[in-house]
Amino acid sequence: MFLRLTEGGVLLALVLAVATSACGPGNGSEDSWDETGSFSYDYRANGCPTGKQVFTRKADYCRALTDRTRNSGCALEMRRSTYLRECGSDFRESNIVPRSFSGYDSVLRRSCATQDTRGDALATMAEYCEFLKDETLHQQCFWERRKAEFEEEGCPGEFSAPPRSVTPTPTPTATPTPEPTLSPTPRPTPTERPDPRPDVARELEAAGIKVTIIPGYQIPGEDPFEWRLEVFWSVLETVKGELLARKSAIRQLLISSYTRYKSSDQALIVDVDFSAAELRSYFPYLDRRLALERAAQLRLELGIESYGQEDDQFAELGVKLAFFEQRLERLKTLSPAVRVIRLEGYSRYRIQDRELYLEEDRYAEALEKYFAWLPQASPFLAFADASGLEARGLFDADKYPENFIKTLQTLYAERAALLELKARSGLTRLELSDYREVTSFFSGELRPATRDPGLSLLAEVVKALAYQERAAGELGIPIETRLDYNANYLETIRRLKLALALIHSKKASIDKIRLSITSEYSYRTLYVGYEGTVQDLQRIIARVP
């Protein structure tokens, strides 16, 4: 009995021996992961388990999260999320055993095989990307499949040039003779290589549905993918009309070893083993999903919807659709906070993408939590969208949700100050976090506090930042500070307001104002401090020449 693992296009036997890699992520180092203790994870996504991994050193733990071979290629997004949260910002998969392809290449019109590494893993994703496009190794063999793998892995840059058509060898020119040639034979003109796929593929593409073949890993004892594909072409011919009737929602048709609709890409992935009847029985579920998305004004990404031959292979999909259909009116309350709902291995809300991730095994419970909080975020997010301010960050409904909502409500209440910061100091981005205790602002990015003591001061700090920029503009003097944006900073702003008229009268002798601890005048810089008294500051300004 065999188990297929599909999300990365990888099919593995149920029993798989995995070697441990010593390769780490791109910019991580053991020096920055010097903690010891108990570190572990045990993830499963779409039926694909990493197995329980236990470590006593954080360096080993962080490296293991990036190790594709150690984790059997499973739960990539869960591993990435854990790494970004606990190890660093440089997640890159490592220890990758390359895929190999062999058989008849319909483009080259001959049998060939790509080079492999004899089971040895490549240390980094960058090495794997270079390996895929190395034509010195592969000699153009299975170029299309390697290119599809290159794109699926998100490799940067351009892939290698496609194989050239065979150019006919010109006939050698005969030695000229005095007598003219009466009927010269024209040189043959190179012609384009014909598309080896059947007519149905070309007809679908002519109608706007791109057809792509993504073979899966060959399970021992299973018929080759190419043989099953030959049968499936006749299935496509049978259901071509139904596909064309839905072409407004299907821009890509990918033939693989499982079934899934990717709403964001308008891509339908279909199992090569489907019969015409099975594919037709799937279309009503697709229609229900599209109707639900239109009504709720958001996209649903439900993961793999069917895999393998089962008696009722769409039963689980039907249950998920019914769940969301019954909550249509409540889904509408999530707009504009949510544009996409994804079923994944964890629950989280990504502000910048407006994407809500729900743990697939507990999506009903998770959604209820976000129903309670996210509608309260909509006023601020709508304001940010309308104002051209980019809001970024992650929100977990299990971690201080009341603080997250209070932060957004405070920012919305002070939206006039935010717009002033945007106009005067180039504010473009708001970076939100669930652990920040002090507000910061630099290089056009505001990072508001989301916990006390900074959260209680957030409204006053935002207004103070706006006033600081306004005062600098009125005086024509830059005002800067290295203070934390806390109560001391607010006190310096209060004193700046009280002394502003006096500073106006001395501004010809002041090149810079710095908000600081103590008040003084030195080298044409006026320091406004929170220590001492307002009268001390006024006496210092009065003595400015």
PDB file of N, CA, C and O in Angstrom, residues 127-164:
ATOM      1  N   GLU A 127      20.986  26.245  -5.100  1.00  0.00           N
ATOM      2  CA  GLU A 127      21.690  25.214  -5.860  1.00  0.00           C
ATOM      3  C   GLU A 127      20.716  24.374  -6.685  1.00  0.00           C
ATOM      4  O   GLU A 127      21.006  24.003  -7.816  1.00  0.00           O
ATOM      5  N   TYR A 128      19.552  24.078  -6.092  1.00  0.00           N
ATOM      6  CA  TYR A 128      18.555  23.288  -6.820  1.00  0.00           C
ATOM      7  C   TYR A 128      18.047  24.055  -8.042  1.00  0.00           C
ATOM      8  O   TYR A 128      17.882  23.491  -9.125  1.00  0.00           O
ATOM      9  N   CYS A 129      17.800  25.352  -7.882  1.00  0.00           N
ATOM     10  CA  CYS A 129      17.334  26.169  -9.011  1.00  0.00           C
ATOM     11  C   CYS A 129      18.374  26.170 -10.139  1.00  0.00           C
ATOM     12  O   CYS A 129      18.020  26.045 -11.317  1.00  0.00           O
ATOM     13  N   GLU A 130      19.650  26.316  -9.788  1.00  0.00           N
ATOM     14  CA  GLU A 130      20.700  26.295 -10.809  1.00  0.00           C
ATOM     15  C   GLU A 130      20.800  24.915 -11.450  1.00  0.00           C
ATOM     16  O   GLU A 130      21.019  24.797 -12.666  1.00  0.00           O
ATOM     17  N   PHE A 131      20.622  23.877 -10.657  1.00  0.00           N
ATOM     18  CA  PHE A 131      20.659  22.505 -11.171  1.00  0.00           C
ATOM     19  C   PHE A 131      19.566  22.295 -12.217  1.00  0.00           C
ATOM     20  O   PHE A 131      19.799  21.700 -13.271  1.00  0.00           O
ATOM     21  N   LEU A 132      18.346  22.800 -11.940  1.00  0.00           N
ATOM     22  CA  LEU A 132      17.218  22.576 -12.847  1.00  0.00           C
ATOM     23  C   LEU A 132      17.464  23.178 -14.229  1.00  0.00           C
ATOM     24  O   LEU A 132      17.024  22.626 -15.240  1.00  0.00           O
ATOM     25  N   LYS A 133      18.145  24.310 -14.294  1.00  0.00           N
ATOM     26  CA  LYS A 133      18.306  24.996 -15.579  1.00  0.00           C
ATOM     27  C   LYS A 133      19.682  24.800 -16.208  1.00  0.00           C
ATOM     28  O   LYS A 133      20.030  25.490 -17.161  1.00  0.00           O
ATOM     29  N   ASP A 134      20.458  23.847 -15.676  1.00  0.00           N
ATOM     30  CA  ASP A 134      21.809  23.601 -16.188  1.00  0.00           C
ATOM     31  C   ASP A 134      21.733  22.686 -17.412  1.00  0.00           C
ATOM     32  O   ASP A 134      21.662  21.463 -17.291  1.00  0.00           O
ATOM     33  N   GLU A 135      21.765  23.278 -18.597  1.00  0.00           N
ATOM     34  CA  GLU A 135      21.647  22.491 -19.820  1.00  0.00           C
ATOM     35  C   GLU A 135      22.931  21.730 -20.145  1.00  0.00           C
ATOM     36  O   GLU A 135      22.904  20.781 -20.924  1.00  0.00           O
ATOM     37  N   THR A 136      24.046  22.120 -19.540  1.00  0.00           N
ATOM     38  CA  THR A 136      25.266  21.330 -19.703  1.00  0.00           C
ATOM     39  C   THR A 136      25.072  19.940 -19.106  1.00  0.00           C
ATOM     40  O   THR A 136      25.548  18.940 -19.641  1.00  0.00           O
ATOM     41  N   LEU A 137      24.322  19.884 -18.021  1.00  0.00           N
ATOM     42  CA  LEU A 137      24.009  18.600 -17.398  1.00  0.00           C
ATOM     43  C   LEU A 137      22.901  17.854 -18.138  1.00  0.00           C
ATOM     44  O   LEU A 137      23.008  16.665 -18.421  1.00  0.00           O
ATOM     45  N   HIS A 138      21.825  18.569 -18.455  1.00  0.00           N
ATOM     46  CA  HIS A 138      20.599  17.904 -18.904  1.00  0.00           C
ATOM     47  C   HIS A 138      20.460  17.818 -20.426  1.00  0.00           C
ATOM     48  O   HIS A 138      19.599  17.071 -20.913  1.00  0.00           O
ATOM     49  N   GLN A 139      21.230  18.615 -21.157  1.00  0.00           N
ATOM     50  CA  GLN A 139      21.206  18.553 -22.623  1.00  0.00           C
ATOM     51  C   GLN A 139      19.794  18.716 -23.177  1.00  0.00           C
ATOM     52  O   GLN A 139      19.355  17.976 -24.056  1.00  0.00           O
ATOM     53  N   GLN A 140      19.029  19.668 -22.627  1.00  0.00           N
ATOM     54  CA  GLN A 140      17.670  20.016 -23.083  1.00  0.00           C
ATOM     55  C   GLN A 140      16.636  18.917 -22.791  1.00  0.00           C
ATOM     56  O   GLN A 140      15.468  19.051 -23.163  1.00  0.00           O
ATOM     57  N   CYS A 141      17.033  17.852 -22.119  1.00  0.00           N
ATOM     58  CA  CYS A 141      16.111  16.731 -21.860  1.00  0.00           C
ATOM     59  C   CYS A 141      15.003  17.165 -20.908  1.00  0.00           C
ATOM     60  O   CYS A 141      15.262  17.756 -19.864  1.00  0.00           O
ATOM     61  N   PHE A 142      13.754  16.890 -21.287  1.00  0.00           N
ATOM     62  CA  PHE A 142      12.563  17.228 -20.499  1.00  0.00           C
ATOM     63  C   PHE A 142      12.611  18.678 -20.001  1.00  0.00           C
ATOM     64  O   PHE A 142      12.412  18.975 -18.831  1.00  0.00           O
ATOM     65  N   TRP A 143      12.881  19.579 -20.937  1.00  0.00           N
ATOM     66  CA  TRP A 143      13.008  20.998 -20.622  1.00  0.00           C
ATOM     67  C   TRP A 143      11.721  21.547 -20.001  1.00  0.00           C
ATOM     68  O   TRP A 143      11.751  22.292 -19.021  1.00  0.00           O
ATOM     69  N   GLU A 144      10.563  21.187 -20.570  1.00  0.00           N
ATOM     70  CA  GLU A 144       9.293  21.736 -20.078  1.00  0.00           C
ATOM     71  C   GLU A 144       9.020  21.316 -18.635  1.00  0.00           C
ATOM     72  O   GLU A 144       8.533  22.109 -17.826  1.00  0.00           O
ATOM     73  N   ARG A 145       9.317  20.064 -18.311  1.00  0.00           N
ATOM     74  CA  ARG A 145       9.062  19.592 -16.949  1.00  0.00           C
ATOM     75  C   ARG A 145      10.006  20.260 -15.953  1.00  0.00           C
ATOM     76  O   ARG A 145       9.606  20.607 -14.834  1.00  0.00           O
ATOM     77  N   ARG A 146      11.265  20.442 -16.348  1.00  0.00           N
ATOM     78  CA  ARG A 146      12.196  21.127 -15.458  1.00  0.00           C
ATOM     79  C   ARG A 146      11.797  22.588 -15.265  1.00  0.00           C
ATOM     80  O   ARG A 146      11.917  23.135 -14.164  1.00  0.00           O
ATOM     81  N   LYS A 147      11.323  23.208 -16.322  1.00  0.00           N
ATOM     82  CA  LYS A 147      10.869  24.601 -16.214  1.00  0.00           C
ATOM     83  C   LYS A 147       9.658  24.699 -15.283  1.00  0.00           C
ATOM     84  O   LYS A 147       9.552  25.631 -14.468  1.00  0.00           O
ATOM     85  N   ALA A 148       8.710  23.743 -15.382  1.00  0.00           N
ATOM     86  CA  ALA A 148       7.551  23.746 -14.493  1.00  0.00           C
ATOM     87  C   ALA A 148       7.979  23.587 -13.035  1.00  0.00           C
ATOM     88  O   ALA A 148       7.455  24.260 -12.142  1.00  0.00           O
ATOM     89  N   GLU A 149       8.953  22.719 -12.782  1.00  0.00           N
ATOM     90  CA  GLU A 149       9.482  22.545 -11.427  1.00  0.00           C
ATOM     91  C   GLU A 149      10.174  23.821 -10.956  1.00  0.00           C
ATOM     92  O   GLU A 149      10.020  24.244  -9.804  1.00  0.00           O
ATOM     93  N   PHE A 150      10.928  24.471 -11.836  1.00  0.00           N
ATOM     94  CA  PHE A 150      11.619  25.732 -11.538  1.00  0.00           C
ATOM     95  C   PHE A 150      10.617  26.795 -11.101  1.00  0.00           C
ATOM     96  O   PHE A 150      10.820  27.505 -10.100  1.00  0.00           O
ATOM     97  N   GLU A 151       9.510  26.913 -11.822  1.00  0.00           N
ATOM     98  CA  GLU A 151       8.498  27.923 -11.502  1.00  0.00           C
ATOM     99  C   GLU A 151       7.727  27.551 -10.241  1.00  0.00           C
ATOM    100  O   GLU A 151       7.400  28.419  -9.420  1.00  0.00           O
ATOM    101  N   GLU A 152       7.428  26.264 -10.077  1.00  0.00           N
ATOM    102  CA  GLU A 152       6.676  25.839  -8.899  1.00  0.00           C
ATOM    103  C   GLU A 152       7.470  26.077  -7.620  1.00  0.00           C
ATOM    104  O   GLU A 152       6.904  26.394  -6.579  1.00  0.00           O
ATOM    105  N   GLU A 153       8.799  25.949  -7.696  1.00  0.00           N
ATOM    106  CA  GLU A 153       9.640  26.177  -6.525  1.00  0.00           C
ATOM    107  C   GLU A 153       9.873  27.661  -6.272  1.00  0.00           C
ATOM    108  O   GLU A 153      10.510  28.021  -5.281  1.00  0.00           O
ATOM    109  N   GLY A 154       9.393  28.547  -7.159  1.00  0.00           N
ATOM    110  CA  GLY A 154       9.584  29.977  -6.960  1.00  0.00           C
ATOM    111  C   GLY A 154      11.005  30.436  -7.183  1.00  0.00           C
ATOM    112  O   GLY A 154      11.467  31.398  -6.555  1.00  0.00           O
ATOM    113  N   CYS A 155      11.734  29.748  -8.070  1.00  0.00           N
ATOM    114  CA  CYS A 155      13.124  30.114  -8.332  1.00  0.00           C
ATOM    115  C   CYS A 155      13.200  31.499  -8.988  1.00  0.00           C
ATOM    116  O   CYS A 155      12.392  31.810  -9.869  1.00  0.00           O
ATOM    117  N   PRO A 156      14.157  32.345  -8.602  1.00  0.00           N
ATOM    118  CA  PRO A 156      14.268  33.678  -9.201  1.00  0.00           C
ATOM    119  C   PRO A 156      14.930  33.621 -10.582  1.00  0.00           C
ATOM    120  O   PRO A 156      15.624  32.663 -10.937  1.00  0.00           O
ATOM    121  N   GLY A 157      14.725  34.671 -11.353  1.00  0.00           N
ATOM    122  CA  GLY A 157      15.407  34.797 -12.633  1.00  0.00           C
ATOM    123  C   GLY A 157      14.746  34.010 -13.748  1.00  0.00           C
ATOM    124  O   GLY A 157      13.650  33.462 -13.606  1.00  0.00           O
ATOM    125  N   GLU A 158      15.424  33.982 -14.884  1.00  0.00           N
ATOM    126  CA  GLU A 158      14.899  33.327 -16.074  1.00  0.00           C
ATOM    127  C   GLU A 158      15.401  31.889 -16.150  1.00  0.00           C
ATOM    128  O   GLU A 158      16.494  31.560 -15.701  1.00  0.00           O
ATOM    129  N   PHE A 159      14.565  31.031 -16.751  1.00  0.00           N
ATOM    130  CA  PHE A 159      14.978  29.661 -16.980  1.00  0.00           C
ATOM    131  C   PHE A 159      15.837  29.620 -18.247  1.00  0.00           C
ATOM    132  O   PHE A 159      15.954  30.615 -18.973  1.00  0.00           O
ATOM    133  N   SER A 160      16.422  28.473 -18.511  1.00  0.00           N
ATOM    134  CA  SER A 160      17.271  28.336 -19.698  1.00  0.00           C
ATOM    135  C   SER A 160      16.444  28.454 -20.979  1.00  0.00           C
ATOM    136  O   SER A 160      15.226  28.297 -20.971  1.00  0.00           O
ATOM    137  N   ALA A 161      17.123  28.739 -22.086  1.00  0.00           N
ATOM    138  CA  ALA A 161      16.441  28.873 -23.370  1.00  0.00           C
ATOM    139  C   ALA A 161      15.826  27.540 -23.785  1.00  0.00           C
ATOM    140  O   ALA A 161      16.395  26.483 -23.525  1.00  0.00           O
ATOM    141  N   PRO A 162      14.643  27.579 -24.415  1.00  0.00           N
ATOM    142  CA  PRO A 162      13.992  26.332 -24.828  1.00  0.00           C
ATOM    143  C   PRO A 162      14.780  25.638 -25.936  1.00  0.00           C
ATOM    144  O   PRO A 162      15.594  26.262 -26.625  1.00  0.00           O
ATOM    145  N   PRO A 163      14.531  24.328 -26.103  1.00  0.00           N
ATOM    146  CA  PRO A 163      15.221  23.604 -27.185  1.00  0.00           C
ATOM    147  C   PRO A 163      14.881  24.201 -28.540  1.00  0.00           C
ATOM    148  O   PRO A 163      13.746  24.608 -28.789  1.00  0.00           O
ATOM    149  N   ARG A 164      15.872  24.256 -29.406  1.00  0.00           N
ATOM    150  CA  ARG A 164      15.637  24.775 -30.751  1.00  0.00           C
ATOM    151  C   ARG A 164      15.086  23.680 -31.652  1.00  0.00           C
ATOM    152  O   ARG A 164      15.386  22.501 -31.489  1.00  0.00           O
TER     153      ARG A 164
END
